Short mmCIF file of C-alpha atoms in Angstrom, two decimals:
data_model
loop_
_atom_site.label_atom_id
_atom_site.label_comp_id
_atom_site.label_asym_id
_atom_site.label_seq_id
_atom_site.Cartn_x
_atom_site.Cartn_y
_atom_site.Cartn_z
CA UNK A 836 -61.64 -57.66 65.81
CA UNK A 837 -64.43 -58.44 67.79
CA UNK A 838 -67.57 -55.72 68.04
CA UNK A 839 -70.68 -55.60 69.65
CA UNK A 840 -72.99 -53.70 72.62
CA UNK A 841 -74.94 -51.89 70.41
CA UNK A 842 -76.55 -52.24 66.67
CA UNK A 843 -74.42 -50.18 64.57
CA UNK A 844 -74.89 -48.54 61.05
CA UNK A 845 -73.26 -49.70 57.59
CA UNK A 846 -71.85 -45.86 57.45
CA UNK A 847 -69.83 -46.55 60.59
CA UNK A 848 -68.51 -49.49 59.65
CA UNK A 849 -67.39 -48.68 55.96
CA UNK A 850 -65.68 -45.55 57.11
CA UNK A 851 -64.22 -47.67 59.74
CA UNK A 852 -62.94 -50.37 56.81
CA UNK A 853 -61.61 -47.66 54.80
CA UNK A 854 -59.41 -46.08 57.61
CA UNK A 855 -58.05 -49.94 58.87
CA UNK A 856 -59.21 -51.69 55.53
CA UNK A 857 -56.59 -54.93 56.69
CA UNK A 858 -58.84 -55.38 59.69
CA UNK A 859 -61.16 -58.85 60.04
CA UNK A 860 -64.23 -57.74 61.90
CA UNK A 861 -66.67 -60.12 63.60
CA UNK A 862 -70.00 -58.80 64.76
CA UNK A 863 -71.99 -60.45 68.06
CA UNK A 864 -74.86 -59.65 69.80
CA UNK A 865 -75.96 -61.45 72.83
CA UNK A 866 -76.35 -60.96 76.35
CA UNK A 867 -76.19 -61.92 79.69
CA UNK A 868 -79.01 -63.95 80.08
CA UNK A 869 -78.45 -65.91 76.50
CA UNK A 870 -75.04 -65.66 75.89
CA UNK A 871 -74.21 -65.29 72.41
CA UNK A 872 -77.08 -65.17 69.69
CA UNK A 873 -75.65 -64.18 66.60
CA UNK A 874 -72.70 -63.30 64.78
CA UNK A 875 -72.17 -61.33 61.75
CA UNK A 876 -68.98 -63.13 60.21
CA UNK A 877 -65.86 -62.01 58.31
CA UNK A 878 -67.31 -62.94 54.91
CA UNK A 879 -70.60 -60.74 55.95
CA UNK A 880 -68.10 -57.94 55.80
CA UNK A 881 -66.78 -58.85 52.86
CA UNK A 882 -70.19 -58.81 51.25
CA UNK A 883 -71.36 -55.42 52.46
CA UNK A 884 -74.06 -53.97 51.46
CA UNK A 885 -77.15 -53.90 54.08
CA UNK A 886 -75.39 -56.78 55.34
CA UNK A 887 -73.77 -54.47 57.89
CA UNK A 888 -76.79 -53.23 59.04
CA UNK A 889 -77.73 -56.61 60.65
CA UNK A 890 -75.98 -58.21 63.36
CA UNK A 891 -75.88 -61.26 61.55
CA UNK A 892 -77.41 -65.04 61.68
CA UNK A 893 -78.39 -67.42 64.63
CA UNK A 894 -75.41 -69.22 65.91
CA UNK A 895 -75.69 -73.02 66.43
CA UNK A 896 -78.66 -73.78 69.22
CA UNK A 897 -79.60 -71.04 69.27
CA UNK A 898 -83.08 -70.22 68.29
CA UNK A 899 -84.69 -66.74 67.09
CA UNK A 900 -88.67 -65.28 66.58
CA UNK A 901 -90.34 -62.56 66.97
CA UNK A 902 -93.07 -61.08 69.29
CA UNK A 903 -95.84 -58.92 68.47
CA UNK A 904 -94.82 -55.89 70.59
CA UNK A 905 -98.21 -54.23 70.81
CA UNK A 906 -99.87 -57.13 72.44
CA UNK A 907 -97.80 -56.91 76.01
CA UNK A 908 -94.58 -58.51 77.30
CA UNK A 909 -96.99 -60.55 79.44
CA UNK A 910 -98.38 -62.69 76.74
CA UNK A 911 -96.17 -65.26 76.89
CA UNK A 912 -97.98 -67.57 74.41
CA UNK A 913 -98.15 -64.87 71.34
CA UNK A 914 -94.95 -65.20 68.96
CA UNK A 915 -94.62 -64.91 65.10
CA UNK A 916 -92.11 -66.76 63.26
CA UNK A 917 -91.34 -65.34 60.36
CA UNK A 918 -93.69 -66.77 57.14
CA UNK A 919 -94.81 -69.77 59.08
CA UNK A 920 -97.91 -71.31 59.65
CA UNK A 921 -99.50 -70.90 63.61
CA UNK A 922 -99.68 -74.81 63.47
CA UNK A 923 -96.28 -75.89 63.17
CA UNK A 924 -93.86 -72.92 64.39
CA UNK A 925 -90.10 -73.14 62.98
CA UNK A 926 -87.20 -70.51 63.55
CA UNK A 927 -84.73 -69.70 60.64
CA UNK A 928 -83.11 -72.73 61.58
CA UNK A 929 -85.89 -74.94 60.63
CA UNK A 930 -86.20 -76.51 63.48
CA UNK A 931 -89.95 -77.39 64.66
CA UNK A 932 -90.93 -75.44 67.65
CA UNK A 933 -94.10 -77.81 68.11
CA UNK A 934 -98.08 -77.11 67.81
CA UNK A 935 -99.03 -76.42 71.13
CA UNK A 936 -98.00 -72.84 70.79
CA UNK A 937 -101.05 -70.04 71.15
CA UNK A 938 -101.47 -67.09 68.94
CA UNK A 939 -100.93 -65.43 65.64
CA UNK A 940 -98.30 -64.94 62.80
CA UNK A 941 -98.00 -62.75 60.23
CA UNK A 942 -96.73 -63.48 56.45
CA UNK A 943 -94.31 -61.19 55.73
CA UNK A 944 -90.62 -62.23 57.07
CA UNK A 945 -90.19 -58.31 57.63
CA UNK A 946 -92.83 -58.19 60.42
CA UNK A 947 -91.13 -56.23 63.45
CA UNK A 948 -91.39 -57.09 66.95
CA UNK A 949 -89.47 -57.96 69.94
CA UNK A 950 -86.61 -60.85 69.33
CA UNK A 951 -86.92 -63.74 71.41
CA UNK A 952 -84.25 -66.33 71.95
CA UNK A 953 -84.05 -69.48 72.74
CA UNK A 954 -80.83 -71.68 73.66
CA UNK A 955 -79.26 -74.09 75.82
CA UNK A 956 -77.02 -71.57 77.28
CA UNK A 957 -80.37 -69.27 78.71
CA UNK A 958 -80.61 -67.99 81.80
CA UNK A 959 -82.81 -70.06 84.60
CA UNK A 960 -83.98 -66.71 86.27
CA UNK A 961 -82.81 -64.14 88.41
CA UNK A 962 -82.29 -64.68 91.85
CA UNK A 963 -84.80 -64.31 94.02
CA UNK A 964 -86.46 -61.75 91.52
CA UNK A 965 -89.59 -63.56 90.61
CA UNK A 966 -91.28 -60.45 89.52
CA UNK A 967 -88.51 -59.65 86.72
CA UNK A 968 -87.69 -63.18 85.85
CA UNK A 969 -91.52 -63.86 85.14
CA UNK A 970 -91.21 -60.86 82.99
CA UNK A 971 -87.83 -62.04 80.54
CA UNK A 972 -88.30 -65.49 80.63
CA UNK A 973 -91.30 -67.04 78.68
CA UNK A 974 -93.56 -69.87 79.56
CA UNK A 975 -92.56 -71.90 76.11
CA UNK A 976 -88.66 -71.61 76.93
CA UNK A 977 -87.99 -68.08 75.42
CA UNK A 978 -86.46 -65.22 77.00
CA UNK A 979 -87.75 -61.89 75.88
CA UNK A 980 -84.53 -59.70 74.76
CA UNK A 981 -86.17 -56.23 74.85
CA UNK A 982 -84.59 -55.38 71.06
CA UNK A 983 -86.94 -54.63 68.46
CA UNK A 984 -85.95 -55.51 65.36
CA UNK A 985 -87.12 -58.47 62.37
CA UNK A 986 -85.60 -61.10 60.52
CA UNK A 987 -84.66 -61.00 56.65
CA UNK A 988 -83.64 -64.08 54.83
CA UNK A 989 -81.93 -65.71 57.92
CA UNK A 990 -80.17 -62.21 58.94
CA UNK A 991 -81.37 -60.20 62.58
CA UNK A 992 -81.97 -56.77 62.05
CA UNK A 993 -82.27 -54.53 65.45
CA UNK A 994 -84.14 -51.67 65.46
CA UNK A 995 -83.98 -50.25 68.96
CA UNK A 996 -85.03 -51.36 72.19
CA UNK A 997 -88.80 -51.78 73.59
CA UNK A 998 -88.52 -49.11 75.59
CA UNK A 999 -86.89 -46.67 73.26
CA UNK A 1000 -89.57 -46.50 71.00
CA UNK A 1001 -91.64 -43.40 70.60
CA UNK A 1002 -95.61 -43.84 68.72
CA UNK A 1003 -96.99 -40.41 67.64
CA UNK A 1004 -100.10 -39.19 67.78
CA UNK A 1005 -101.28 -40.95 64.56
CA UNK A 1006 -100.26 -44.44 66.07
CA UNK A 1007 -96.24 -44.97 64.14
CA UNK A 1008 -94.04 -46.37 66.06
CA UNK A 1009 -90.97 -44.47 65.55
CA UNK A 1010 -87.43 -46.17 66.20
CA UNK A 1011 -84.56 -44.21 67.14
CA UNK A 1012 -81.98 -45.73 65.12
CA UNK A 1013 -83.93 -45.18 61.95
CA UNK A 1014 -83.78 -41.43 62.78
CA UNK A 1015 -79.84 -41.33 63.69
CA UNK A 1016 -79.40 -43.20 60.35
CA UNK A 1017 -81.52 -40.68 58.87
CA UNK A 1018 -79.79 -38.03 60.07
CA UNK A 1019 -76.34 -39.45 59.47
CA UNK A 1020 -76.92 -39.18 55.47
CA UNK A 1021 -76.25 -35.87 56.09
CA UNK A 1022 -72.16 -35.13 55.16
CA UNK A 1023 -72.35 -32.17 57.83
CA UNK A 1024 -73.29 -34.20 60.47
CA UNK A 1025 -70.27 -36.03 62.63
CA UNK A 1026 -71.90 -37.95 65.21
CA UNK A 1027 -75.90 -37.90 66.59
CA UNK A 1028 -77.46 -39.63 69.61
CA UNK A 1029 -81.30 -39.49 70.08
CA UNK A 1030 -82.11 -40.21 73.13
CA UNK A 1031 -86.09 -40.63 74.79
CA UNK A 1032 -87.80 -39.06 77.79
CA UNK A 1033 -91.39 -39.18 79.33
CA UNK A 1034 -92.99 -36.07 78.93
CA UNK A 1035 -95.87 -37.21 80.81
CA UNK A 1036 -97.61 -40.44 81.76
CA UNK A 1037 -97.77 -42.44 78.10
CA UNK A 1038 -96.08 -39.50 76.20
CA UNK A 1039 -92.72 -39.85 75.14
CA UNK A 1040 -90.87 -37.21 73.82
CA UNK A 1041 -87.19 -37.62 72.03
CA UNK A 1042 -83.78 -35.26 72.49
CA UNK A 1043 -81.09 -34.83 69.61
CA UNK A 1044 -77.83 -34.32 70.10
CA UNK A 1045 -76.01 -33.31 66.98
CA UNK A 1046 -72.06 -32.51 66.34
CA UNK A 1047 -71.06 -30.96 63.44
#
């Protein structure tokens, strides 16, 4: 079975595994301007663990980093791949993305930004929509995804999407999926969707839906 649309949690899935335990499940996410990007396989499944909280590795040609969310989808230039040196910029396939690229990376391979993929099968643009394609698709060959999310030992991790995320007062960015997993824990609690609003210009507010 095939799955995908959405980042899902590792609680769904096991309780899914124990009700159909002889099912094979394949995880993808992708979309229409990239195609496919990854895939969490059958043995991923097999392994568990936080596994199933990713949606799994790069597939072949395709190529994944990460964009520093706070400094504007207009930046173009400004990427971080994972652990790497600004002078010589590789995805987790090793592959050399060049030194003409501008900006800064962090060290840690847990940074969190916006994924960015790169692939034969990309979009050229939308047509006749300068405005937006100037927007997704990057001067160095990326197109900007609008998932938040970071990469651990090869693996993509989503988080939520750009424009889902809610910073407080204090500054924290807070995800929405991190508080539906949160809330999840709980064994009274069936199903939860947290959903976000604009309260006022800047000021995002979130709504819970809960079902007992």
């Amino acid at each position: 079975m095939l799955y995908g649309g959405s980042p899902s949690d590792s609680q769904s899935i096991q309780r899914f595994l124990k009700k159909f335990p002889s099912t094979n499940l394949n995880q993808i996410w992708g979309m229409t301007e990239t195609s496919v990007n990854t895939c969490l396989s059958l043995s991923d499944h097999k392994e568990g663990g936080k596994l199933l909280n990713s949606c799994g590795r790069a597939v072949k040609g395709v190529s994944i980093s990460i964009r520093d969310i706070e400094n504007g989808r207009d930046d173009a230039d400004y990427l971080k791949s994972p652990g790497r040196s600004s002078h010589s910029r590789r995805n987790e396939h090793g592959d050399n993305e060049g030194e003409g690229a501008k900006g800064k990376e962090k060290e840690s391979e847990k940074d969190v930004g916006e994924l960015i993929v790169k692939s034969n099968g990309s979009f050229a643009g939308y047509f006749m929509d300068d405005t937006n394609t100037h927007e997704v698709l990057l001067q160095n060959g990326y197109v900007a995804t609008g998932d938040v999310g970071y990469i651990e030992d090869g693996y993509v991790y989503i988080l939520d999407r750009v424009k889902d995320i809610v910073v407080t007062a204090s500054g924290m960015n807070v995800f929405t999926r991190e508080v539906r997993a949160q809330l999840l824990l709980s064994s009274r609690i069936v199903k939860v969707a947290v959903l976000v609003y604009i309260y006022i210009v800047d000021v995002y507010r979130c709504i819970i839906y809960i079902t007992y």
